[in-house]
Each structure stands twice: as C-alpha cells, then as structure tokens.
PDB file of C-alpha atoms in Angstrom:
ATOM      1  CA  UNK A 874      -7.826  25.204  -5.385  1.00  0.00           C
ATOM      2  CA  UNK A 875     -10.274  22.463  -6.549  1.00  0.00           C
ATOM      3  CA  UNK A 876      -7.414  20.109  -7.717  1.00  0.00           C
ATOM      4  CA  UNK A 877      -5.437  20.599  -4.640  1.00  0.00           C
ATOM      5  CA  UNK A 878      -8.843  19.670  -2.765  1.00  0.00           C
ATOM      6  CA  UNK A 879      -9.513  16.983  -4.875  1.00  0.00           C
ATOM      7  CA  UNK A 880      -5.793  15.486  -4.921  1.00  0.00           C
ATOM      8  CA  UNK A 881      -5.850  15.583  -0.906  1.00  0.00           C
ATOM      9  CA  UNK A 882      -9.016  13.933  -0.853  1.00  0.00           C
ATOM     10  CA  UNK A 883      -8.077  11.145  -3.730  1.00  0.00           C
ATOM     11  CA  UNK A 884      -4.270  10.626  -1.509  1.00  0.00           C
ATOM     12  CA  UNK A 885      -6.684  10.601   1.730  1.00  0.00           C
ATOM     13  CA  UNK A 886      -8.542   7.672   0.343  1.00  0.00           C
ATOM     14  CA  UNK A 887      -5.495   6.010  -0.881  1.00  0.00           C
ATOM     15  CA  UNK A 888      -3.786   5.892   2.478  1.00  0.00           C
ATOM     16  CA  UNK A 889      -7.050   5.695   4.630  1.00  0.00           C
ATOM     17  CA  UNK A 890      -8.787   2.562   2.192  1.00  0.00           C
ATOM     18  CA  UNK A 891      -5.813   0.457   0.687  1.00  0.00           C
ATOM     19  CA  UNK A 892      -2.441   1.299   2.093  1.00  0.00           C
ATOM     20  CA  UNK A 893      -3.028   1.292   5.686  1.00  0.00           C
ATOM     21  CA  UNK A 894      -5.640  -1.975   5.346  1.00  0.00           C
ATOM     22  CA  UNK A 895      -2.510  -3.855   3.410  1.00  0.00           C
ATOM     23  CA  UNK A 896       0.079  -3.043   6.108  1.00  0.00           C
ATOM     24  CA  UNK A 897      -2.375  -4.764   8.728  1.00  0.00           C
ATOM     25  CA  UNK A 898      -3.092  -7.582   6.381  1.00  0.00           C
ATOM     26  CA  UNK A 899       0.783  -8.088   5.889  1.00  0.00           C
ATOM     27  CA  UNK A 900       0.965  -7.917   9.652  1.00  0.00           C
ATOM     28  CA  UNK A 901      -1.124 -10.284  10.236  1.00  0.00           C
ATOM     29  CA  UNK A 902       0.933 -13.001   8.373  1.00  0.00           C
ATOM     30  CA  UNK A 903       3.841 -12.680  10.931  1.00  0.00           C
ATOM     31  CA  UNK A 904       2.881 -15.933  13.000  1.00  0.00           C
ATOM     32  CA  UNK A 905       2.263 -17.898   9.268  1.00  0.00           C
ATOM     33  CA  UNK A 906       3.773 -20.976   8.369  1.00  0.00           C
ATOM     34  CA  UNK A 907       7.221 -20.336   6.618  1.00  0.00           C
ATOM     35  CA  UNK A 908       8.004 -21.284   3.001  1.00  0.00           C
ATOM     36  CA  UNK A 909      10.926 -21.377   0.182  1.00  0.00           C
ATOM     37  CA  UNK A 910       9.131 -19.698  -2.739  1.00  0.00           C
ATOM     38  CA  UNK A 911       9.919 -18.984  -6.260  1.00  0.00           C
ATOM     39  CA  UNK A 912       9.077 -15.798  -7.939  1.00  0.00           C
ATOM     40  CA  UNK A 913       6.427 -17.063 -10.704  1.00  0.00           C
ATOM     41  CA  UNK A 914       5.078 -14.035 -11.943  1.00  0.00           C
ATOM     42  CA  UNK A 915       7.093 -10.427 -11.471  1.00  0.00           C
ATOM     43  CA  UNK A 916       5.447  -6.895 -12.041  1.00  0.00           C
ATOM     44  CA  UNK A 917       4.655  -4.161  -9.804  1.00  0.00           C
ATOM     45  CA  UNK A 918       4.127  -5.819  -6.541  1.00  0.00           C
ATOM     46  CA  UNK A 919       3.607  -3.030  -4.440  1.00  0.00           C
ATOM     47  CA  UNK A 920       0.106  -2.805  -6.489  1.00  0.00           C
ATOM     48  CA  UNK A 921      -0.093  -7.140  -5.770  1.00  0.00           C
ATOM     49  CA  UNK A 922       0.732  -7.813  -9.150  1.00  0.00           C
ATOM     50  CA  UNK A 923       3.362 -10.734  -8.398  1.00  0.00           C
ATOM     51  CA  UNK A 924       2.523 -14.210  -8.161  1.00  0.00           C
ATOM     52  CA  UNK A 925       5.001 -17.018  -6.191  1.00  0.00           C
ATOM     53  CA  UNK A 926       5.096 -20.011  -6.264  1.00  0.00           C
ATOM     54  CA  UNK A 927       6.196 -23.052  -2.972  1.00  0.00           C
ATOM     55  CA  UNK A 928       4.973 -25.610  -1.370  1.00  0.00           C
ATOM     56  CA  UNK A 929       2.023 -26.362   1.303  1.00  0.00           C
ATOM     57  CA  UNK A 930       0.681 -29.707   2.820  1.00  0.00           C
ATOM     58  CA  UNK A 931       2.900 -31.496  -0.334  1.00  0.00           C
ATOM     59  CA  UNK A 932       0.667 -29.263  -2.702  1.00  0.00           C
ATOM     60  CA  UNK A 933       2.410 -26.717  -5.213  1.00  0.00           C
ATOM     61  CA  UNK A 934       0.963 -23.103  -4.563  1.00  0.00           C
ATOM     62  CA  UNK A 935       0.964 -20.434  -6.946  1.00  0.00           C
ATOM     63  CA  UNK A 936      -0.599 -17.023  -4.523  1.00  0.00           C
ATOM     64  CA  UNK A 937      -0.535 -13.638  -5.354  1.00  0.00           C
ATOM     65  CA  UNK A 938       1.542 -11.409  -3.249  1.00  0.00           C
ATOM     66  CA  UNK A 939      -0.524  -8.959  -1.614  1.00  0.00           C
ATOM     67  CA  UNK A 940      -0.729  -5.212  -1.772  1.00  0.00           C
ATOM     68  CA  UNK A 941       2.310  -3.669  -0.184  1.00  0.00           C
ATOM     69  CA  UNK A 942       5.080  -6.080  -1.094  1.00  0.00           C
ATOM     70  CA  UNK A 943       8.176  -5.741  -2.183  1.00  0.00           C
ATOM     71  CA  UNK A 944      10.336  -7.740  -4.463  1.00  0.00           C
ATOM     72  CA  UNK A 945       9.431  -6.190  -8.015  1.00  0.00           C
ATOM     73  CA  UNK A 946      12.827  -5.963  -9.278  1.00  0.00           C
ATOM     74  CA  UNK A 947      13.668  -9.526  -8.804  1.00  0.00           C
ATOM     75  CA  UNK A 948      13.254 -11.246 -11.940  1.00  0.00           C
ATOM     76  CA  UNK A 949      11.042 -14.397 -12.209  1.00  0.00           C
ATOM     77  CA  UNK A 950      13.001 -17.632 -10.421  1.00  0.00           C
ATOM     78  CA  UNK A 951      14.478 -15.654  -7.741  1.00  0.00           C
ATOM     79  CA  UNK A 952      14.005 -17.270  -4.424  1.00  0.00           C
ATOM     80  CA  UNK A 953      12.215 -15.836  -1.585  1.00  0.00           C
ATOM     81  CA  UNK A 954      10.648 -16.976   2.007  1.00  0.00           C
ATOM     82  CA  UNK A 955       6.840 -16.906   2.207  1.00  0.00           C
ATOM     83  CA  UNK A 956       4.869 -16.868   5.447  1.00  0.00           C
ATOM     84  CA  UNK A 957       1.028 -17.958   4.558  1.00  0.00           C
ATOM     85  CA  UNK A 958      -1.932 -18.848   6.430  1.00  0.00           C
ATOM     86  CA  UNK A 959      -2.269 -22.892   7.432  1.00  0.00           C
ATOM     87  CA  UNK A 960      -5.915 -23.198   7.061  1.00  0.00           C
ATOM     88  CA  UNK A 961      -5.407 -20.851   3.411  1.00  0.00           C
ATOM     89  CA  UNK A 962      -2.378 -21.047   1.647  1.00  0.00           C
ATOM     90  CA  UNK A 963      -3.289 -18.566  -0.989  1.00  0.00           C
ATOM     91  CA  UNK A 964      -2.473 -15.999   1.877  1.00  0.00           C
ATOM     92  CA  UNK A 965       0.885 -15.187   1.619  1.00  0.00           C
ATOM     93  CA  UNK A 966       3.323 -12.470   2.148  1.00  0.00           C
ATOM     94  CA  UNK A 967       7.394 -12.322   1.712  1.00  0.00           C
ATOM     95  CA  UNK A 968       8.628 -12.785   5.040  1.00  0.00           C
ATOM     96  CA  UNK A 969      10.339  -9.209   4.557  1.00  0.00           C
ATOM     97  CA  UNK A 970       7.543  -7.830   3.908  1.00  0.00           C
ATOM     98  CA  UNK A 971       4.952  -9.087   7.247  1.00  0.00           C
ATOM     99  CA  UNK A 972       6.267  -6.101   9.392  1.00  0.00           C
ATOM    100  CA  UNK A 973       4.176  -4.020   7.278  1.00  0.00           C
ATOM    101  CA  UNK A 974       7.098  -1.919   6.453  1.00  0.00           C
ATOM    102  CA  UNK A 975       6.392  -0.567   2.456  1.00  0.00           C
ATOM    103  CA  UNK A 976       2.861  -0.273   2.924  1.00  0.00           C
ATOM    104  CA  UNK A 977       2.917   1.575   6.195  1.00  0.00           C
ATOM    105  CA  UNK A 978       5.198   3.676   4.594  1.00  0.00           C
ATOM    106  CA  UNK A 979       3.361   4.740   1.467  1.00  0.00           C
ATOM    107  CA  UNK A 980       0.252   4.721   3.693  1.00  0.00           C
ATOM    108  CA  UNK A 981       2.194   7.457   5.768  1.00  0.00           C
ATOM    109  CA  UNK A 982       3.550   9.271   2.916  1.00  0.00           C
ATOM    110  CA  UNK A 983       0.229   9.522   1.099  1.00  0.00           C
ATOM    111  CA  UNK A 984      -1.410  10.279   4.104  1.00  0.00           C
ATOM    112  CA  UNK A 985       1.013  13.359   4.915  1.00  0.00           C
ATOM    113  CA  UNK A 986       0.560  14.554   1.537  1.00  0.00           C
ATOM    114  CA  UNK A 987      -2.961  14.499   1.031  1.00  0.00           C
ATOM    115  CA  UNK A 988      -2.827  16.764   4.597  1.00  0.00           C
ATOM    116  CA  UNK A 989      -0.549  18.764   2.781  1.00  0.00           C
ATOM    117  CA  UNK A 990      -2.704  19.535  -0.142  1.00  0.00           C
ATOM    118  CA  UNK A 991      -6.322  19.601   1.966  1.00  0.00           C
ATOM    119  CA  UNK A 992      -3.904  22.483   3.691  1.00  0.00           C
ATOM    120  CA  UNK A 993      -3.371  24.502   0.804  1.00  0.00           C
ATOM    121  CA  UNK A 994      -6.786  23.882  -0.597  1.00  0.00           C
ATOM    122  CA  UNK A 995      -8.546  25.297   2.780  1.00  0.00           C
ATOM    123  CA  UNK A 996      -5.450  28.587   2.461  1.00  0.00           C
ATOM    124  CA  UNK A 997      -6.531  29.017  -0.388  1.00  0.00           C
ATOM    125  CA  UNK A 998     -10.132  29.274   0.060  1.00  0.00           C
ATOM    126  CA  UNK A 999      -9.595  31.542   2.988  1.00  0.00           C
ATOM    127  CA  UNK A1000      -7.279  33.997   0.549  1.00  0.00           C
ATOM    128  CA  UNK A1001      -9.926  34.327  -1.642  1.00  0.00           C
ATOM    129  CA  UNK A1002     -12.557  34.995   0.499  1.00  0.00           C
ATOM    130  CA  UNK A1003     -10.347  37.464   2.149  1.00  0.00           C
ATOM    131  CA  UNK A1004      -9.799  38.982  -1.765  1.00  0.00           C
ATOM    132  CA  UNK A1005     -13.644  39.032  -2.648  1.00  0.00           C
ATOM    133  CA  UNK A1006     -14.338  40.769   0.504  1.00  0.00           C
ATOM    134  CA  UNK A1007     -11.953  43.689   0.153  1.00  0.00           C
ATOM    135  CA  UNK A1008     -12.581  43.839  -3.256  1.00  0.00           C
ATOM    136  CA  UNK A1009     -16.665  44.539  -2.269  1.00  0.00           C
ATOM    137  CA  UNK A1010     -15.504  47.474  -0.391  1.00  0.00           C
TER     138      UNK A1010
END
C-alpha cells in the first residue's frame, strides 16, 4: 500500500512539475523564428539531453533541446527545423515538437497512472481498515 501511495505521488509530481511545464514551454515556441539545424549531440531527448546546432543573426548556435522532444533516434548530422526565440536563441524546440505533442502525452500518461495507483493505495487502506475492524469483533 505504501509503494503504491508513494509511486502515485512520485508519477503525480512528474506529470504535475516537469511534463506538463515542458509541453507549455514547447508551445510557446510555435510563433519562433524557423531554422535548418543539425543534430550535434544525440541521447535521450525526451529527458533534454540533445544538443543542435543552426544558425541565428549569422551566429552558429549550439542549444539544448528542451524537455519533451523528440528526435533521439536520429543519429548525430541528421537535419531538422528549429523554431527559437529572436531575442534568445538558446530557446529552441524541433518544429515537430512546438505542439507540445510528446510531453503532453507523457504528462497525461503519468498523470493517469499516478491516479491509478493513489486509487489502489486509498482501496487498499479502506480494505484493511475494514479487516482490522472485523477482526476486533
């Protein structure tokens, strides 16, 4: 009963503090200036561990793809469109990725699970209280 409480509450947090924050954030990238990038640095982007590379304002960017994207089985060189902030270039999102789509998803999932297990975890509570009480008699 305690794990199940504690994995609803630790899926809860997931979804409620990261996911659904980096499905806004992607969001909010959907007006940005549009780029050809280059996939410098591949890994598990859904966790922002990718790194691309185009340019801005004749400068070469290397950014960090954000929390939420996609794209981590392309291998490094593969070719992608950005959006980014103007005034912040280190902003940037795959274009495929602005509508929020993976991390709204996940954030969904997560969040339907962790219900699912704060569920079972208050069932369970109630059985036993139920058990201890007939038990007593």
């Amino acid at each position: 009963m305690l794990m199940s409480l504690a994995l609803g509450l630790l899926l809860g947090a997931l979804s409620a503090l990261v996911m659904f924050p980096a499905a806004e954030h992607l969001r909010s990238l959907q007006d940005g200036e549009r780029a050809q990038a280059t996939l410098h640095t591949s890994g598990a982007c859904m966790s922002g561990q990718c790194e691309v590379t185009f340019k801005a304002g004749g400068q070469t960017v290397v950014a960090d793809l954000p929390v939420g994207s996609g794209g981590g089985r392309q291998s490094v060189g593969a070719p992608m469109t950005v959006r980014y902030q103007a005034d912040d270039p280190q902003v940037v999102a795959r274009e495929e990725d602005v509508g929020g789509g993976g991390a709204a998803l996940l954030a969904w999932m997560s969040g339907g699970t962790a219900a699912l297990f704060l569920v079972l975890s208050g069932a369970a509570a109630i059985y036993l209280a139920r058990q201890r009480r007939t038990s007593l008699r």
